């Protein structure tokens, strides 16, 4: 830089960051890992997607304020629907239940800490209600094993 050149000050001319879409991400990842001939759901892949829910809550709603809550909730809903399917088939692993419980807790916290995400808390409450129905009657265990609780 030349000695008499002035440093560039904000605002910088930055290209728009593409919006994230948790719903599309979930569909893409699960489709790529589907084993159609066996009708199996890879729970390790499912858990990895579930574990990203709170991150996508923040990025979807930040990069696309108009549609972000909808795309995030679509992704989380698809994942929880798969958890319920696995439960119904009696294939659901405790580790997957724990991931879903942890994701609800993290999303609840993130939604409470970011302005304008109160509706996301309502959605997390709805998802949590669905998951609660598959727990044992004490609502703390799944098939006799302790479930993650914050």
GROMACS .gro file of C-alpha atoms in nm:
model
  150
    1UNK     CA    1   0.000   0.000   0.000
    2UNK     CA    2   0.134   0.343  -0.090
    3UNK     CA    3   0.231   0.555   0.213
    4UNK     CA    4  -0.026   0.824   0.134
    5UNK     CA    5  -0.310   0.583   0.049
    6UNK     CA    6  -0.595   0.589   0.299
    7UNK     CA    7  -0.711   0.262   0.451
    8UNK     CA    8  -1.051   0.148   0.332
    9UNK     CA    9  -1.323   0.206   0.592
   10UNK     CA   10  -1.658   0.035   0.640
   11UNK     CA   11  -1.900  -0.017   0.481
   12UNK     CA   12  -1.726  -0.259   0.252
   13UNK     CA   13  -1.885  -0.362  -0.071
   14UNK     CA   14  -1.971  -0.724   0.017
   15UNK     CA   15  -2.172  -0.957  -0.201
   16UNK     CA   16  -2.488  -1.096  -0.048
   17UNK     CA   17  -2.441  -1.421   0.139
   18UNK     CA   18  -2.667  -1.695   0.003
   19UNK     CA   19  -2.944  -1.795   0.241
   20UNK     CA   20  -2.922  -2.130   0.415
   21UNK     CA   21  -3.216  -2.370   0.404
   22UNK     CA   22  -3.227  -2.644   0.668
   23UNK     CA   23  -3.526  -2.811   0.501
   24UNK     CA   24  -3.341  -2.846   0.170
   25UNK     CA   25  -3.021  -2.953   0.347
   26UNK     CA   26  -3.200  -3.230   0.538
   27UNK     CA   27  -3.375  -3.357   0.226
   28UNK     CA   28  -3.050  -3.354   0.026
   29UNK     CA   29  -2.840  -3.531   0.289
   30UNK     CA   30  -3.097  -3.795   0.373
   31UNK     CA   31  -3.167  -3.864   0.005
   32UNK     CA   32  -2.796  -3.914  -0.062
   33UNK     CA   33  -2.767  -4.158   0.226
   34UNK     CA   34  -3.094  -4.344   0.172
   35UNK     CA   35  -3.080  -4.716   0.128
   36UNK     CA   36  -3.404  -4.756  -0.066
   37UNK     CA   37  -3.361  -5.126  -0.133
   38UNK     CA   38  -3.331  -5.194   0.240
   39UNK     CA   39  -3.576  -4.925   0.364
   40UNK     CA   40  -3.323  -4.836   0.634
   41UNK     CA   41  -3.258  -4.497   0.784
   42UNK     CA   42  -2.893  -4.437   0.872
   43UNK     CA   43  -2.926  -4.307   1.228
   44UNK     CA   44  -2.569  -4.177   1.243
   45UNK     CA   45  -2.648  -3.947   0.947
   46UNK     CA   46  -2.983  -3.860   1.103
   47UNK     CA   47  -2.810  -3.763   1.429
   48UNK     CA   48  -2.555  -3.546   1.246
   49UNK     CA   49  -2.841  -3.357   1.081
   50UNK     CA   50  -3.029  -3.324   1.410
   51UNK     CA   51  -2.714  -3.193   1.578
   52UNK     CA   52  -2.704  -2.905   1.327
   53UNK     CA   53  -3.056  -2.782   1.408
   54UNK     CA   54  -2.956  -2.494   1.636
   55UNK     CA   55  -2.687  -2.373   1.394
   56UNK     CA   56  -2.936  -2.371   1.108
   57UNK     CA   57  -3.189  -2.193   1.330
   58UNK     CA   58  -2.947  -1.903   1.353
   59UNK     CA   59  -2.823  -1.908   0.992
   60UNK     CA   60  -3.163  -1.964   0.826
   61UNK     CA   61  -3.327  -1.682   1.019
   62UNK     CA   62  -3.027  -1.450   0.975
   63UNK     CA   63  -2.957  -1.505   0.606
   64UNK     CA   64  -3.326  -1.506   0.507
   65UNK     CA   65  -3.535  -1.316   0.762
   66UNK     CA   66  -3.855  -1.360   0.557
   67UNK     CA   67  -3.840  -1.739   0.507
   68UNK     CA   68  -3.574  -1.854   0.751
   69UNK     CA   69  -3.804  -1.969   1.027
   70UNK     CA   70  -4.006  -2.171   0.777
   71UNK     CA   71  -3.703  -2.342   0.620
   72UNK     CA   72  -3.553  -2.421   0.961
   73UNK     CA   73  -3.877  -2.566   1.094
   74UNK     CA   74  -3.928  -2.772   0.777
   75UNK     CA   75  -3.589  -2.936   0.832
   76UNK     CA   76  -3.641  -3.001   1.201
   77UNK     CA   77  -3.991  -3.137   1.140
   78UNK     CA   78  -3.864  -3.381   0.877
   79UNK     CA   79  -3.600  -3.508   1.115
   80UNK     CA   80  -3.843  -3.555   1.402
   81UNK     CA   81  -4.087  -3.731   1.170
   82UNK     CA   82  -3.810  -3.979   1.092
   83UNK     CA   83  -3.742  -4.024   1.465
   84UNK     CA   84  -4.111  -4.107   1.511
   85UNK     CA   85  -4.102  -4.353   1.219
   86UNK     CA   86  -3.801  -4.528   1.370
   87UNK     CA   87  -3.980  -4.548   1.704
   88UNK     CA   88  -4.288  -4.698   1.541
   89UNK     CA   89  -4.068  -4.958   1.367
   90UNK     CA   90  -3.894  -5.026   1.701
   91UNK     CA   91  -3.559  -4.936   1.542
   92UNK     CA   92  -3.495  -4.608   1.725
   93UNK     CA   93  -3.162  -4.590   1.905
   94UNK     CA   94  -3.127  -4.414   2.241
   95UNK     CA   95  -2.844  -4.202   2.099
   96UNK     CA   96  -3.086  -4.064   1.837
   97UNK     CA   97  -3.345  -3.981   2.105
   98UNK     CA   98  -3.070  -3.802   2.300
   99UNK     CA   99  -2.967  -3.602   1.991
  100UNK     CA  100  -3.326  -3.493   1.933
  101UNK     CA  101  -3.368  -3.393   2.298
  102UNK     CA  102  -3.039  -3.201   2.297
  103UNK     CA  103  -3.134  -3.026   1.970
  104UNK     CA  104  -3.463  -2.909   2.122
  105UNK     CA  105  -3.278  -2.773   2.424
  106UNK     CA  106  -3.019  -2.594   2.209
  107UNK     CA  107  -3.283  -2.450   1.975
  108UNK     CA  108  -3.489  -2.332   2.272
  109UNK     CA  109  -3.186  -2.152   2.413
  110UNK     CA  110  -3.083  -2.002   2.077
  111UNK     CA  111  -3.436  -1.880   2.006
  112UNK     CA  112  -3.448  -1.718   2.350
  113UNK     CA  113  -3.118  -1.540   2.297
  114UNK     CA  114  -3.184  -1.400   1.948
  115UNK     CA  115  -3.427  -1.115   1.904
  116UNK     CA  116  -3.738  -1.193   1.701
  117UNK     CA  117  -3.725  -1.571   1.735
  118UNK     CA  118  -4.005  -1.613   1.989
  119UNK     CA  119  -4.214  -1.805   1.736
  120UNK     CA  120  -3.928  -2.053   1.701
  121UNK     CA  121  -3.970  -2.134   2.069
  122UNK     CA  122  -4.334  -2.223   2.001
  123UNK     CA  123  -4.220  -2.454   1.722
  124UNK     CA  124  -3.960  -2.616   1.950
  125UNK     CA  125  -4.234  -2.668   2.209
  126UNK     CA  126  -4.446  -2.845   1.945
  127UNK     CA  127  -4.155  -3.067   1.840
  128UNK     CA  128  -4.072  -3.143   2.202
  129UNK     CA  129  -4.432  -3.246   2.260
  130UNK     CA  130  -4.410  -3.500   1.978
  131UNK     CA  131  -4.089  -3.642   2.118
  132UNK     CA  132  -4.229  -3.654   2.470
  133UNK     CA  133  -4.505  -3.889   2.352
  134UNK     CA  134  -4.255  -4.163   2.266
  135UNK     CA  135  -4.086  -4.155   2.607
  136UNK     CA  136  -4.173  -4.391   2.889
  137UNK     CA  137  -4.455  -4.281   3.121
  138UNK     CA  138  -4.207  -4.113   3.357
  139UNK     CA  139  -4.104  -3.886   3.063
  140UNK     CA  140  -3.737  -3.920   3.159
  141UNK     CA  141  -3.647  -4.250   2.995
  142UNK     CA  142  -3.683  -4.421   2.660
  143UNK     CA  143  -3.732  -4.796   2.685
  144UNK     CA  144  -3.588  -4.789   3.035
  145UNK     CA  145  -3.276  -4.586   2.947
  146UNK     CA  146  -3.223  -4.231   3.072
  147UNK     CA  147  -3.272  -3.960   2.806
  148UNK     CA  148  -3.068  -3.638   2.782
  149UNK     CA  149  -3.235  -3.356   2.972
  150UNK     CA  150  -3.086  -3.010   3.023
   0.00000   0.00000   0.00000
